[in-house]
One Martini backbone bead per residue (centre of mass of N, CA, C, O) as a GRO file, in nm:
protein
  370
    1MET     BB    1  -0.503   2.411  -0.929
    2PHE     BB    2  -0.251   2.241  -0.851
    3PHE     BB    3  -0.324   2.000  -1.031
    4ALA     BB    4  -0.327   2.136  -1.292
    5CYS     BB    5  -0.046   2.236  -1.304
    6ASN     BB    6   0.083   1.950  -1.273
    7THR     BB    7  -0.045   1.860  -1.545
    8CYS     BB    8   0.094   2.053  -1.726
    9LYS     BB    9   0.378   1.960  -1.661
   10ILE     BB   10   0.360   1.673  -1.769
   11ILE     BB   11   0.284   1.739  -2.053
   12PHE     BB   12   0.540   1.921  -2.107
   13HIS     BB   13   0.749   1.702  -2.046
   14ASN     BB   14   0.639   1.507  -2.260
   15LYS     BB   15   0.695   1.678  -2.494
   16ILE     BB   16   0.999   1.685  -2.459
   17LEU     BB   17   1.041   1.391  -2.478
   18LEU     BB   18   0.914   1.355  -2.761
   19ASN     BB   19   1.140   1.525  -2.899
   20GLU     BB   20   1.367   1.334  -2.809
   21TYR     BB   21   1.257   1.081  -2.956
   22LYS     BB   22   1.258   1.196  -3.231
   23GLU     BB   23   1.573   1.232  -3.237
   24GLU     BB   24   1.639   0.945  -3.179
   25ARG     BB   25   1.507   0.817  -3.433
   26LYS     BB   26   1.704   0.937  -3.633
   27MET     BB   27   1.951   0.796  -3.505
   28ALA     BB   28   1.850   0.496  -3.499
   29LYS     BB   29   1.852   0.453  -3.806
   30GLN     BB   30   2.169   0.448  -3.816
   31GLU     BB   31   2.143   0.192  -3.608
   32ALA     BB   32   2.162  -0.114  -3.736
   33ALA     BB   33   2.238  -0.299  -3.473
   34VAL     BB   34   1.970  -0.205  -3.378
   35PRO     BB   35   1.665  -0.324  -3.321
   36GLU     BB   36   1.368  -0.156  -3.362
   37ARG     BB   37   1.213  -0.316  -3.122
   38GLU     BB   38   1.417  -0.200  -2.887
   39ILE     BB   39   1.321   0.104  -2.976
   40PHE     BB   40   1.119   0.333  -2.845
   41SER     BB   41   1.098   0.551  -3.079
   42LEU     BB   42   0.993   0.313  -3.284
   43SER     BB   43   0.789   0.099  -3.083
   44GLY     BB   44   0.659   0.266  -2.880
   45PRO     BB   45   0.411   0.445  -2.686
   46LEU     BB   46   0.400   0.779  -2.787
   47TYR     BB   47   0.083   0.847  -2.737
   48LEU     BB   48   0.158   0.850  -2.397
   49THR     BB   49   0.185   1.171  -2.273
   50ALA     BB   50  -0.083   1.109  -2.096
   51VAL     BB   51  -0.175   0.920  -1.824
   52ASP     BB   52  -0.446   0.718  -1.754
   53TRP     BB   53  -0.480   0.542  -1.465
   54LYS     BB   54  -0.815   0.471  -1.524
   55ASN     BB   55  -0.705   0.345  -1.791
   56PRO     BB   56  -0.673   0.019  -1.900
   57HIS     BB   57  -0.498   0.071  -2.166
   58HIS     BB   58  -0.285   0.214  -2.037
   59ARG     BB   59  -0.191   0.021  -1.817
   60ARG     BB   60  -0.123  -0.203  -2.010
   61ALA     BB   61   0.095  -0.058  -2.168
   62VAL     BB   62   0.282   0.011  -1.940
   63ALA     BB   63   0.336  -0.261  -1.829
   64ALA     BB   64   0.449  -0.381  -2.113
   65SER     BB   65   0.689  -0.165  -2.122
   66LEU     BB   66   0.842  -0.261  -1.859
   67VAL     BB   67   0.888  -0.538  -1.954
   68ARG     BB   68   1.054  -0.447  -2.205
   69GLY     BB   69   1.277  -0.308  -2.023
   70VAL     BB   70   1.401  -0.600  -1.937
   71TYR     BB   71   1.485  -0.701  -2.202
   72ILE     BB   72   1.669  -0.455  -2.275
   73LEU     BB   73   1.859  -0.483  -2.046
   74GLU     BB   74   1.979  -0.761  -2.136
   75ARG     BB   75   2.058  -0.665  -2.424
   76ASP     BB   76   2.266  -0.457  -2.323
   77HIS     BB   77   2.443  -0.653  -2.189
   78GLN     BB   78   2.497  -0.849  -2.440
   79GLU     BB   79   2.604  -0.587  -2.616
   80ASN     BB   80   2.749  -0.360  -2.455
   81ARG     BB   81   2.546  -0.120  -2.398
   82LEU     BB   82   2.641   0.206  -2.335
   83GLY     BB   83   2.502   0.490  -2.260
   84HIS     BB   84   2.386   0.609  -2.560
   85GLN     BB   85   2.344   0.299  -2.652
   86ALA     BB   86   2.142   0.248  -2.466
   87GLN     BB   87   1.771   0.119  -2.469
   88ALA     BB   88   1.601   0.108  -2.199
   89SER     BB   89   1.512   0.372  -2.026
   90PRO     BB   90   1.272   0.479  -2.202
   91TRP     BB   91   1.065   0.233  -2.103
   92TRP     BB   92   1.030   0.419  -1.821
   93ASN     BB   93   1.085   0.734  -1.840
   94PHE     BB   94   0.816   0.814  -2.003
   95PHE     BB   95   0.651   0.728  -1.714
   96HIS     BB   96   0.807   0.815  -1.458
   97PHE     BB   97   1.029   0.596  -1.404
   98GLN     BB   98   1.249   0.425  -1.194
   99LEU     BB   99   1.537   0.231  -1.132
  100SER     BB  100   1.577   0.049  -0.854
  101HIS     BB  101   1.611  -0.271  -0.944
  102MET     BB  102   1.780  -0.554  -1.028
  103LEU     BB  103   1.735  -0.882  -1.140
  104ILE     BB  104   1.951  -1.158  -1.078
  105ASP     BB  105   2.087  -1.434  -1.191
  106ASP     BB  106   2.266  -1.720  -1.033
  107VAL     BB  107   2.367  -1.858  -1.306
  108ASP     BB  108   2.378  -1.641  -1.574
  109TYR     BB  109   2.349  -1.322  -1.488
  110SER     BB  110   2.078  -1.225  -1.573
  111VAL     BB  111   1.835  -1.007  -1.662
  112PHE     BB  112   1.487  -1.078  -1.523
  113GLY     BB  113   1.432  -0.814  -1.359
  114ALA     BB  114   1.236  -0.517  -1.230
  115ILE     BB  115   1.232  -0.228  -1.022
  116TYR     BB  116   0.994   0.024  -1.014
  117GLU     BB  117   0.967   0.377  -0.955
  118TYR     BB  118   0.744   0.634  -0.901
  119HIS     BB  119   0.785   0.951  -1.067
  120SER     BB  120   0.603   1.276  -1.016
  121PHE     BB  121   0.462   1.587  -1.007
  122ALA     BB  122   0.186   1.430  -0.954
  123PHE     BB  123  -0.043   1.284  -0.754
  124ASP     BB  124  -0.158   0.938  -0.814
  125CYS     BB  125  -0.366   0.701  -0.678
  126ASN     BB  126  -0.374   0.513  -0.949
  127ALA     BB  127  -0.059   0.475  -0.917
  128PRO     BB  128   0.206   0.322  -0.882
  129LYS     BB  129   0.489   0.287  -0.674
  130PHE     BB  130   0.530  -0.006  -0.800
  131VAL     BB  131   0.716  -0.219  -1.026
  132ILE     BB  132   0.735  -0.578  -1.108
  133ALA     BB  133   0.929  -0.710  -1.369
  134PHE     BB  134   0.917  -0.989  -1.623
  135ARG     BB  135   1.080  -1.170  -1.834
  136GLY     BB  136   1.138  -1.387  -2.085
  137THR     BB  137   1.248  -1.550  -2.336
  138ILE     BB  138   1.605  -1.560  -2.447
  139LYS     BB  139   1.744  -1.673  -2.775
  140LYS     BB  140   2.050  -1.649  -2.651
  141PRO     BB  141   2.349  -1.775  -2.554
  142HIS     BB  142   2.342  -1.659  -2.263
  143THR     BB  143   2.015  -1.747  -2.184
  144LYS     BB  144   1.887  -2.003  -2.332
  145SER     BB  145   1.945  -2.248  -2.130
  146ARG     BB  146   1.799  -2.130  -1.878
  147ASP     BB  147   1.525  -2.049  -1.995
  148LEU     BB  148   1.454  -2.351  -2.096
  149LYS     BB  149   1.460  -2.483  -1.808
  150LEU     BB  150   1.237  -2.307  -1.701
  151ASP     BB  151   1.021  -2.396  -1.903
  152LEU     BB  152   1.024  -2.689  -1.808
  153GLN     BB  153   0.944  -2.616  -1.502
  154CYS     BB  154   0.676  -2.493  -1.583
  155ILE     BB  155   0.548  -2.743  -1.716
  156SER     BB  156   0.629  -2.945  -1.457
  157ASN     BB  157   0.556  -2.781  -1.195
  158ARG     BB  158   0.872  -2.653  -1.086
  159LEU     BB  159   0.924  -2.336  -1.036
  160HIS     BB  160   0.950  -2.303  -0.720
  161GLN     BB  161   1.251  -2.454  -0.721
  162SER     BB  162   1.371  -2.203  -0.837
  163SER     BB  163   1.591  -1.942  -0.773
  164ARG     BB  164   1.428  -1.723  -0.942
  165PHE     BB  165   1.186  -1.743  -0.769
  166GLN     BB  166   1.304  -1.683  -0.498
  167LEU     BB  167   1.406  -1.395  -0.564
  168SER     BB  168   1.118  -1.291  -0.642
  169MET     BB  169   0.991  -1.323  -0.364
  170GLN     BB  170   1.204  -1.147  -0.201
  171ALA     BB  171   1.145  -0.884  -0.349
  172ILE     BB  172   0.846  -0.860  -0.302
  173GLN     BB  173   0.851  -0.863   0.001
  174ASN     BB  174   1.028  -0.623   0.034
  175VAL     BB  175   0.828  -0.408  -0.095
  176ILE     BB  176   0.589  -0.460   0.092
  177SER     BB  177   0.729  -0.381   0.361
  178LEU     BB  178   0.735  -0.059   0.251
  179VAL     BB  179   0.423  -0.017   0.086
  180GLY     BB  180   0.252  -0.247   0.022
  181ALA     BB  181   0.046  -0.418  -0.202
  182ALA     BB  182  -0.155  -0.181  -0.306
  183ASN     BB  183   0.132  -0.029  -0.453
  184ILE     BB  184   0.158  -0.290  -0.646
  185TRP     BB  185   0.294  -0.429  -0.935
  186LEU     BB  186   0.264  -0.728  -1.140
  187ALA     BB  187   0.481  -0.821  -1.426
  188GLY     BB  188   0.449  -1.036  -1.739
  189HIS     BB  189   0.617  -1.251  -1.991
  190SER     BB  190   0.551  -1.552  -2.016
  191LEU     BB  191   0.779  -1.686  -1.829
  192GLY     BB  192   0.748  -1.386  -1.683
  193SER     BB  193   0.436  -1.475  -1.583
  194ALA     BB  194   0.491  -1.711  -1.406
  195ILE     BB  195   0.605  -1.571  -1.152
  196PRO     BB  196   0.363  -1.381  -1.073
  197LEU     BB  197   0.157  -1.586  -1.051
  198LEU     BB  198   0.271  -1.762  -0.822
  199ALA     BB  199   0.330  -1.516  -0.633
  200GLY     BB  200   0.042  -1.417  -0.618
  201LYS     BB  201  -0.072  -1.676  -0.491
  202ASN     BB  202   0.109  -1.669  -0.234
  203MET     BB  203   0.027  -1.365  -0.141
  204THR     BB  204  -0.272  -1.430  -0.101
  205LYS     BB  205  -0.248  -1.655   0.107
  206MET     BB  206  -0.110  -1.420   0.295
  207GLY     BB  207  -0.307  -1.144   0.229
  208TYR     BB  208  -0.160  -1.018  -0.069
  209PRO     BB  209  -0.315  -0.889  -0.304
  210MET     BB  210  -0.228  -0.816  -0.639
  211GLU     BB  211  -0.165  -0.635  -0.906
  212THR     BB  212  -0.185  -0.800  -1.236
  213TYR     BB  213   0.021  -0.860  -1.541
  214LEU     BB  214  -0.038  -1.120  -1.796
  215PHE     BB  215   0.149  -1.198  -2.081
  216ASN     BB  216   0.134  -1.467  -2.229
  217PRO     BB  217   0.062  -1.714  -2.053
  218PRO     BB  218   0.117  -2.020  -1.969
  219PHE     BB  219  -0.069  -2.341  -2.096
  220PRO     BB  220  -0.032  -2.648  -2.016
  221SER     BB  221  -0.169  -2.812  -2.306
  222ALA     BB  222  -0.365  -2.913  -2.513
  223PRO     BB  223  -0.480  -2.787  -2.827
  224ILE     BB  224  -0.800  -2.733  -2.823
  225GLU     BB  225  -0.858  -2.434  -2.931
  226ARG     BB  226  -0.770  -2.518  -3.234
  227ILE     BB  227  -1.028  -2.641  -3.276
  228ASN     BB  228  -1.305  -2.580  -3.496
  229ASN     BB  229  -1.494  -2.781  -3.373
  230GLU     BB  230  -1.714  -2.725  -3.140
  231LYS     BB  231  -1.839  -2.988  -3.062
  232VAL     BB  232  -1.564  -3.139  -3.018
  233LYS     BB  233  -1.440  -2.944  -2.805
  234HIS     BB  234  -1.664  -2.986  -2.603
  235GLY     BB  235  -1.644  -3.282  -2.566
  236ILE     BB  236  -1.357  -3.296  -2.459
  237ARG     BB  237  -1.404  -3.106  -2.207
  238VAL     BB  238  -1.626  -3.273  -2.066
  239ALA     BB  239  -1.453  -3.526  -2.042
  240SER     BB  240  -1.230  -3.408  -1.871
  241SER     BB  241  -1.401  -3.325  -1.633
  242VAL     BB  242  -1.494  -3.593  -1.554
  243VAL     BB  243  -1.220  -3.722  -1.503
  244LYS     BB  244  -1.107  -3.519  -1.294
  245ALA     BB  245  -1.346  -3.554  -1.096
  246GLY     BB  246  -1.330  -3.851  -1.057
  247PHE     BB  247  -1.028  -3.879  -0.977
  248ALA     BB  248  -1.049  -3.693  -0.726
  249VAL     BB  249  -1.254  -3.858  -0.560
  250ALA     BB  250  -1.087  -4.130  -0.573
  251LYS     BB  251  -0.820  -4.015  -0.435
  252GLN     BB  252  -1.001  -3.839  -0.228
  253GLY     BB  253  -1.132  -3.736   0.028
  254GLN     BB  254  -1.365  -3.528   0.159
  255ASN     BB  255  -1.171  -3.349   0.323
  256GLN     BB  256  -0.963  -3.298   0.112
  257ARG     BB  257  -1.142  -3.167  -0.096
  258SER     BB  258  -1.228  -2.928   0.083
  259GLN     BB  259  -0.940  -2.806   0.114
  260LYS     BB  260  -0.891  -2.754  -0.176
  261ASP     BB  261  -1.127  -2.575  -0.226
  262ASP     BB  262  -1.050  -2.362  -0.021
  263SER     BB  263  -0.779  -2.287  -0.156
  264PHE     BB  264  -0.908  -2.194  -0.435
  265TYR     BB  265  -1.107  -1.986  -0.305
  266ALA     BB  266  -0.897  -1.803  -0.172
  267LEU     BB  267  -0.807  -1.684  -0.458
  268SER     BB  268  -1.059  -1.535  -0.574
  269GLU     BB  269  -0.984  -1.233  -0.491
  270TRP     BB  270  -0.773  -1.262  -0.713
  271VAL     BB  271  -0.749  -1.061  -1.029
  272PRO     BB  272  -0.592  -1.113  -1.279
  273GLY     BB  273  -0.432  -1.018  -1.578
  274LEU     BB  274  -0.524  -1.159  -1.884
  275PHE     BB  275  -0.317  -1.177  -2.201
  276VAL     BB  276  -0.448  -1.291  -2.512
  277ASN     BB  277  -0.394  -1.515  -2.800
  278PRO     BB  278  -0.549  -1.729  -3.028
  279ALA     BB  279  -0.252  -1.760  -3.199
  280ASP     BB  280  -0.134  -1.858  -2.901
  281HIS     BB  281  -0.057  -2.173  -2.788
  282ILE     BB  282   0.051  -2.093  -2.495
  283CYS     BB  283  -0.235  -1.937  -2.407
  284SER     BB  284  -0.516  -1.991  -2.539
  285GLU     BB  285  -0.640  -2.198  -2.313
  286TYR     BB  286  -0.784  -1.986  -2.138
  287ILE     BB  287  -1.028  -1.950  -2.305
  288GLY     BB  288  -1.152  -2.238  -2.256
  289TYR     BB  289  -1.133  -2.254  -1.954
  290PHE     BB  290  -1.353  -2.030  -1.899
  291GLU     BB  291  -1.576  -2.098  -2.098
  292HIS     BB  292  -1.635  -2.382  -1.994
  293ARG     BB  293  -1.763  -2.294  -1.730
  294LYS     BB  294  -2.011  -2.159  -1.853
  295LYS     BB  295  -2.119  -2.417  -2.006
  296MET     BB  296  -2.152  -2.597  -1.752
  297GLU     BB  297  -2.356  -2.422  -1.614
  298LYS     BB  298  -2.571  -2.427  -1.835
  299ILE     BB  299  -2.579  -2.781  -1.816
  300GLY     BB  300  -2.551  -2.853  -1.496
  301GLY     BB  301  -2.200  -2.875  -1.417
  302SER     BB  302  -2.080  -2.696  -1.191
  303LYS     BB  303  -1.974  -2.912  -0.987
  304ILE     BB  304  -1.781  -3.061  -1.153
  305GLU     BB  305  -1.612  -2.795  -1.251
  306ARG     BB  306  -1.529  -2.708  -0.972
  307LEU     BB  307  -1.332  -2.940  -0.938
  308ALA     BB  308  -1.187  -2.960  -1.231
  309THR     BB  309  -1.062  -2.662  -1.243
  310GLN     BB  310  -0.820  -2.749  -1.010
  311TYR     BB  311  -0.728  -2.949  -1.245
  312SER     BB  312  -0.490  -3.139  -1.400
  313ILE     BB  313  -0.373  -3.416  -1.551
  314GLY     BB  314  -0.083  -3.367  -1.472
  315SER     BB  315  -0.102  -3.295  -1.172
  316MET     BB  316  -0.237  -3.562  -1.084
  317ILE     BB  317  -0.019  -3.750  -1.170
  318SER     BB  318   0.204  -3.628  -0.998
  319GLY     BB  319   0.055  -3.670  -0.731
  320VAL     BB  320   0.064  -3.987  -0.736
  321PHE     BB  321   0.406  -3.948  -0.734
  322GLY     BB  322   0.448  -3.700  -0.515
  323GLY     BB  323   0.367  -3.452  -0.646
  324ASP     BB  324   0.236  -3.142  -0.732
  325SER     BB  325  -0.127  -3.077  -0.762
  326GLU     BB  326  -0.077  -2.773  -0.820
  327ALA     BB  327  -0.143  -2.589  -1.069
  328LEU     BB  328   0.003  -2.302  -1.184
  329HIS     BB  329  -0.220  -2.205  -1.413
  330LEU     BB  330  -0.456  -2.225  -1.227
  331LEU     BB  331  -0.773  -2.027  -1.198
  332PRO     BB  332  -1.048  -1.880  -1.032
  333SER     BB  333  -0.962  -1.585  -1.132
  334ALA     BB  334  -1.022  -1.333  -1.397
  335ASN     BB  335  -0.914  -1.089  -1.636
  336LEU     BB  336  -0.998  -1.127  -1.970
  337THR     BB  337  -0.787  -1.064  -2.254
  338ILE     BB  338  -0.852  -1.042  -2.617
  339ASN     BB  339  -0.691  -1.054  -2.911
  340LEU     BB  340  -0.864  -0.965  -3.225
  341SER     BB  341  -0.637  -0.945  -3.401
  342HIS     BB  342  -0.446  -0.999  -3.655
  343CYS     BB  343  -0.207  -1.263  -3.687
  344PRO     BB  344   0.038  -1.387  -3.912
  345ASP     BB  345   0.206  -1.499  -3.659
  346PHE     BB  346   0.333  -1.621  -3.370
  347LYS     BB  347   0.540  -1.398  -3.296
  348ARG     BB  348   0.317  -1.187  -3.271
  349ALA     BB  349   0.121  -1.316  -3.083
  350HIS     BB  350   0.359  -1.350  -2.854
  351GLY     BB  351   0.405  -1.062  -2.833
  352ILE     BB  352   0.429  -0.757  -2.658
  353HIS     BB  353   0.356  -0.520  -2.853
  354GLN     BB  354   0.048  -0.560  -2.881
  355TRP     BB  355  -0.028  -0.420  -2.590
  356TRP     BB  356   0.035  -0.100  -2.724
  357ASP     BB  357  -0.140  -0.084  -2.950
  358PRO     BB  358  -0.340   0.175  -3.081
  359ASN     BB  359  -0.522  -0.062  -3.245
  360PHE     BB  360  -0.648  -0.211  -3.044
  361LEU     BB  361  -0.847  -0.533  -3.042
  362GLY     BB  362  -1.079  -0.612  -2.788
  363GLN     BB  363  -1.164  -0.839  -2.499
  364SER     BB  364  -1.334  -0.832  -2.189
  365GLU     BB  365  -1.355  -1.061  -1.890
  366LEU     BB  366  -1.514  -1.147  -1.596
  367HIS     BB  367  -1.382  -1.417  -1.369
  368LEU     BB  368  -1.558  -1.581  -1.115
  369PHE     BB  369  -1.541  -1.768  -0.836
  370ARG     BB  370  -1.825  -1.952  -0.661
   0.00000   0.00000   0.00000
């Protein structure tokens, strides 16, 4: 009875919020200076008046909205939008989150992340207590230079050397010390998904796997997935696997290979959510990466692929010259969600808004490393 009453309170409260956002929508249309896609009442998931925390579609939409909130925090900062002009808070208030802490870059002093704390009338064990979210690249004068440098560090497998990543790791560890890893979500988009991806790997190795939502995560690679001829595409991937496996065997001794395999296997208990669009060349290679594993197993090449899947050509070449041979973007396990809806251009295919679209059409598949 108590739970039912509290559920009614939540629905009633959300209806009040929804009416407020409808009023904001009328006002927002008059504010031409603010892009529609930054205004929650015009582009946010208003249909989620009552979140079902067991529903994966609801969880995905909420996580994406909280990431969007980080983008808008920085846009408010850039445009000096204060008070009623600020647009960020509805992106988390609508779902009963409060902004606990902003993560500020120590180079350009931009907001690159946020720590949200969940507050609601009724306790729900399926809801996270905290969500730590990270934005991607913002190509505006204040942030463009710093973000593009970090994009290059991500591509060259050196993101872990950046101060932004170090600040992120410290923030994550601080929250874990307060509430434990099981009560925290990590979420990010584009460049901002590379940070929780790397942090999630590190925390899993330390014994703290965390629920993670990675939207349009970068996969630095040749765009093989864009090849239309399936036989050619499969042939290239098989040849690549043989080269990587052979290179690894030639480069390392048996003991070293076992250590590398054990390290990769240790990450397999962590199953981050990957959300990719086939029309987005930045992340679409994850589709081929996991599909190729299944095909190699079918043709009896699972042992070759088990070794090859742990390496990229770029990371192996880097390893030869003394760099880090563990590629940031390679994962043993993941729950891969592919957006099957048609996207007319790259901007929409790479955008965050697609992940809370009420008409979302997608497919999800669990990939486990065994």
